[in-house]
PDB file of C-alpha atoms in Angstrom:
ATOM      1  CA  MET A   1       0.007  -0.004   0.053  1.00  0.00           C
ATOM      2  CA  LYS A   2       2.738   2.370   0.925  1.00  0.00           C
ATOM      3  CA  ASN A   3       4.554   1.852  -2.553  1.00  0.00           C
ATOM      4  CA  ALA A   4       1.039   2.439  -4.367  1.00  0.00           C
ATOM      5  CA  LEU A   5       0.802   5.657  -2.507  1.00  0.00           C
ATOM      6  CA  ILE A   6       4.267   6.742  -3.290  1.00  0.00           C
ATOM      7  CA  GLN A   7       3.537   6.048  -6.877  1.00  0.00           C
ATOM      8  CA  ILE A   8       0.385   7.931  -6.706  1.00  0.00           C
ATOM      9  CA  ALA A   9       2.045  10.830  -4.891  1.00  0.00           C
ATOM     10  CA  SER A  10       5.037  10.864  -7.200  1.00  0.00           C
ATOM     11  CA  ALA A  11       2.846  11.497 -10.251  1.00  0.00           C
ATOM     12  CA  ALA A  12       0.785  13.987  -8.410  1.00  0.00           C
ATOM     13  CA  THR A  13       3.740  15.976  -7.265  1.00  0.00           C
ATOM     14  CA  VAL A  14       5.330  15.797 -10.649  1.00  0.00           C
ATOM     15  CA  VAL A  15       2.276  17.341 -12.119  1.00  0.00           C
ATOM     16  CA  ALA A  16       2.448  20.103  -9.664  1.00  0.00           C
ATOM     17  CA  ALA A  17       6.292  20.990  -9.918  1.00  0.00           C
ATOM     18  CA  SER A  18       6.371  20.567 -13.625  1.00  0.00           C
ATOM     19  CA  ALA A  19       3.813  23.303 -14.321  1.00  0.00           C
ATOM     20  CA  PHE A  20       6.784  25.885 -13.953  1.00  0.00           C
ATOM     21  CA  SER A  21       8.906  24.739 -17.140  1.00  0.00           C
ATOM     22  CA  PRO A  22      10.038  27.447 -19.507  1.00  0.00           C
ATOM     23  CA  PRO A  23       8.143  28.407 -22.606  1.00  0.00           C
ATOM     24  CA  VAL A  24       8.287  25.953 -25.591  1.00  0.00           C
ATOM     25  CA  GLY A  25      11.247  26.720 -27.647  1.00  0.00           C
ATOM     26  CA  ALA A  26      12.714  29.222 -25.242  1.00  0.00           C
ATOM     27  CA  PRO A  27      16.581  29.067 -25.072  1.00  0.00           C
ATOM     28  CA  LEU A  28      17.743  27.506 -22.000  1.00  0.00           C
ATOM     29  CA  ALA A  29      21.035  29.122 -21.490  1.00  0.00           C
ATOM     30  CA  ALA A  30      19.690  32.569 -22.352  1.00  0.00           C
ATOM     31  CA  ALA A  31      17.033  32.721 -19.829  1.00  0.00           C
ATOM     32  CA  SER A  32      17.560  35.199 -17.008  1.00  0.00           C
ATOM     33  CA  PRO A  33      16.446  34.544 -13.432  1.00  0.00           C
ATOM     34  CA  GLY A  34      13.342  36.728 -14.007  1.00  0.00           C
ATOM     35  CA  ASP A  35      12.331  34.643 -16.949  1.00  0.00           C
ATOM     36  CA  ASP A  36      12.372  31.329 -15.182  1.00  0.00           C
ATOM     37  CA  PRO A  37       8.896  30.059 -14.583  1.00  0.00           C
ATOM     38  CA  MET A  38      10.393  27.776 -11.809  1.00  0.00           C
ATOM     39  CA  ALA A  39      11.493  30.712  -9.791  1.00  0.00           C
ATOM     40  CA  ALA A  40       8.417  30.923  -7.602  1.00  0.00           C
ATOM     41  CA  LEU A  41       9.334  27.404  -6.127  1.00  0.00           C
ATOM     42  CA  TYR A  42      13.001  28.290  -5.216  1.00  0.00           C
ATOM     43  CA  GLY A  43      13.099  28.942  -1.483  1.00  0.00           C
ATOM     44  CA  ASN A  44       9.476  28.232  -0.916  1.00  0.00           C
ATOM     45  CA  THR A  45       7.194  25.138  -0.225  1.00  0.00           C
ATOM     46  CA  LEU A  46       4.931  23.560  -2.777  1.00  0.00           C
ATOM     47  CA  THR A  47       2.281  21.598  -0.807  1.00  0.00           C
ATOM     48  CA  ILE A  48       0.492  18.740  -2.668  1.00  0.00           C
ATOM     49  CA  ALA A  49      -2.731  17.221  -1.598  1.00  0.00           C
ATOM     50  CA  VAL A  50      -4.526  14.177  -3.207  1.00  0.00           C
ATOM     51  CA  PRO A  51      -7.737  13.847  -1.119  1.00  0.00           C
ATOM     52  CA  LYS A  52      -8.993  10.670  -2.792  1.00  0.00           C
ATOM     53  CA  ALA A  53      -5.668   9.004  -1.829  1.00  0.00           C
ATOM     54  CA  TYR A  54      -5.497  10.580   1.610  1.00  0.00           C
ATOM     55  CA  TYR A  55      -2.197  12.041   0.647  1.00  0.00           C
ATOM     56  CA  TYR A  56      -0.211  15.263   1.670  1.00  0.00           C
ATOM     57  CA  ALA A  57       3.346  16.216   0.937  1.00  0.00           C
ATOM     58  CA  ARG A  58       5.633  19.218   0.913  1.00  0.00           C
ATOM     59  CA  ARG A  59       8.030  19.643  -1.901  1.00  0.00           C
ATOM     60  CA  TYR A  60      11.134  21.779  -1.980  1.00  0.00           C
ATOM     61  CA  VAL A  61      12.467  22.527  -5.535  1.00  0.00           C
ATOM     62  CA  ASP A  62      15.826  24.049  -6.022  1.00  0.00           C
ATOM     63  CA  ALA A  63      17.421  25.901  -8.865  1.00  0.00           C
ATOM     64  CA  ASP A  64      20.214  23.254  -9.125  1.00  0.00           C
ATOM     65  CA  GLY A  65      17.772  20.737 -10.730  1.00  0.00           C
ATOM     66  CA  THR A  66      16.930  18.765  -7.539  1.00  0.00           C
ATOM     67  CA  TRP A  67      13.975  18.461  -5.368  1.00  0.00           C
ATOM     68  CA  ARG A  68      13.013  16.827  -2.025  1.00  0.00           C
ATOM     69  CA  GLU A  69       9.639  15.923  -0.718  1.00  0.00           C
ATOM     70  CA  ALA A  70       8.509  15.497   2.857  1.00  0.00           C
ATOM     71  CA  ARG A  71       5.850  12.663   2.977  1.00  0.00           C
ATOM     72  CA  GLY A  72       4.960  12.620   6.640  1.00  0.00           C
ATOM     73  CA  SER A  73       8.215  11.525   8.338  1.00  0.00           C
ATOM     74  CA  ASP A  74       9.666   9.955   5.104  1.00  0.00           C
ATOM     75  CA  TRP A  75      11.804  11.959   2.432  1.00  0.00           C
ATOM     76  CA  VAL A  76      11.737  11.356  -1.261  1.00  0.00           C
ATOM     77  CA  ARG A  77      14.454  13.111  -3.673  1.00  0.00           C
ATOM     78  CA  GLY A  78      14.430  13.628  -7.180  1.00  0.00           C
ATOM     79  CA  ALA A  79      15.786  15.591 -10.129  1.00  0.00           C
ATOM     80  CA  TRP A  80      14.313  17.833 -12.736  1.00  0.00           C
ATOM     81  CA  GLU A  81      15.445  19.356 -15.940  1.00  0.00           C
ATOM     82  CA  ARG A  82      14.377  21.628 -18.722  1.00  0.00           C
ATOM     83  CA  THR A  83      14.279  19.996 -22.294  1.00  0.00           C
ATOM     84  CA  PRO A  84      15.120  21.562 -25.494  1.00  0.00           C
ATOM     85  CA  ASP A  85      11.402  21.544 -26.430  1.00  0.00           C
ATOM     86  CA  GLY A  86      10.595  23.618 -23.550  1.00  0.00           C
ATOM     87  CA  LYS A  87       9.160  21.280 -21.028  1.00  0.00           C
ATOM     88  CA  THR A  88      10.226  20.476 -17.567  1.00  0.00           C
ATOM     89  CA  CYS A  89      10.744  16.682 -16.590  1.00  0.00           C
ATOM     90  CA  HIS A  90      10.872  15.263 -13.090  1.00  0.00           C
ATOM     91  CA  TRP A  91      11.737  11.907 -11.761  1.00  0.00           C
ATOM     92  CA  GLN A  92      12.544  10.313  -8.425  1.00  0.00           C
ATOM     93  CA  THR A  93      16.090   9.346  -7.599  1.00  0.00           C
ATOM     94  CA  ASP A  94      15.900   8.468  -3.883  1.00  0.00           C
ATOM     95  CA  PRO A  95      14.818   5.917  -2.730  1.00  0.00           C
ATOM     96  CA  PRO A  96      15.839   4.332  -5.853  1.00  0.00           C
ATOM     97  CA  VAL A  97      13.138   3.059  -8.314  1.00  0.00           C
ATOM     98  CA  HIS A  98      13.670   0.538 -10.918  1.00  0.00           C
ATOM     99  CA  ASN A  99      13.098   2.485 -14.234  1.00  0.00           C
ATOM    100  CA  PRO A 100      11.816   5.677 -12.729  1.00  0.00           C
ATOM    101  CA  ALA A 101       9.019   7.423 -14.638  1.00  0.00           C
ATOM    102  CA  ARG A 102       9.903  10.706 -16.092  1.00  0.00           C
ATOM    103  CA  TYR A 103       7.053  13.246 -16.042  1.00  0.00           C
ATOM    104  CA  CYS A 104       7.357  16.128 -18.523  1.00  0.00           C
ATOM    105  CA  TYR A 105       4.957  18.959 -18.960  1.00  0.00           C
ATOM    106  CA  ALA A 106       4.628  22.403 -20.634  1.00  0.00           C
ATOM    107  CA  PRO A 107       4.975  25.575 -18.674  1.00  0.00           C
ATOM    108  CA  VAL A 108       2.493  27.498 -16.552  1.00  0.00           C
ATOM    109  CA  ARG A 109       4.064  30.475 -14.585  1.00  0.00           C
ATOM    110  CA  ARG A 110       2.958  30.657 -10.964  1.00  0.00           C
ATOM    111  CA  GLN A 111       3.572  32.914  -8.035  1.00  0.00           C
ATOM    112  CA  VAL A 112       3.795  32.509  -4.095  1.00  0.00           C
ATOM    113  CA  GLY A 113       0.111  32.096  -2.926  1.00  0.00           C
ATOM    114  CA  ASP A 114      -1.083  30.567  -5.942  1.00  0.00           C
ATOM    115  CA  GLU A 115      -3.299  27.319  -5.598  1.00  0.00           C
ATOM    116  CA  TRP A 116      -4.576  25.195  -8.441  1.00  0.00           C
ATOM    117  CA  VAL A 117      -5.942  21.862  -9.062  1.00  0.00           C
ATOM    118  CA  SER A 118      -4.923  19.294 -11.794  1.00  0.00           C
ATOM    119  CA  THR A 119      -5.226  15.674 -12.505  1.00  0.00           C
ATOM    120  CA  ASP A 120      -2.885  13.045 -11.822  1.00  0.00           C
ATOM    121  CA  PRO A 121      -2.056  11.539 -15.135  1.00  0.00           C
ATOM    122  CA  THR A 122      -1.568   8.039 -13.842  1.00  0.00           C
ATOM    123  CA  THR A 123      -4.596   7.791 -11.494  1.00  0.00           C
ATOM    124  CA  GLY A 124      -6.917  10.461 -12.577  1.00  0.00           C
ATOM    125  CA  ASN A 125      -7.142  11.749  -9.045  1.00  0.00           C
ATOM    126  CA  GLU A 126      -7.637  15.444  -8.356  1.00  0.00           C
ATOM    127  CA  VAL A 127      -4.376  17.085  -7.216  1.00  0.00           C
ATOM    128  CA  ILE A 128      -4.477  20.331  -5.285  1.00  0.00           C
ATOM    129  CA  GLN A 129      -1.246  22.314  -5.249  1.00  0.00           C
ATOM    130  CA  ARG A 130      -0.321  25.577  -3.440  1.00  0.00           C
ATOM    131  CA  ILE A 131       2.962  27.551  -3.190  1.00  0.00           C
ATOM    132  CA  GLU A 132       3.559  28.613   0.460  1.00  0.00           C
ATOM    133  CA  PRO A 133       6.100  31.267   1.204  1.00  0.00           C
ATOM    134  CA  GLY A 134       9.450  30.048   2.776  1.00  0.00           C
ATOM    135  CA  ARG A 135      10.520  26.476   3.636  1.00  0.00           C
ATOM    136  CA  GLN A 136       7.913  24.927   5.999  1.00  0.00           C
TER     137      GLN A 136
END
């Protein structure tokens, strides 16, 4: 059951965090910090709730291409990168997963205080995300 919840939550949190990738076709090296759609996440907390799965997590995304997520008392770590076609891809690195799924999404620029609802691409569950100020 715990592994099933982790898989559900992984997909859900990837949906949330990946909403910050750069515009399609944007040159990666030429982007300034002000143009980075992921910037609202750095130094802040992304909360993720999947009510149907009784799941809640706090994710911390860093500009160096890593993220870590508090799931209750457990921690999961991962990586993210921007692709040449303008998407942001996320995957879990620790604990190790055999053939980790890479979840890639187009950009949506967000700000601290924003809350939005999306759908987990694997389960179809509603996922509620919010950017909270600071690291909580």
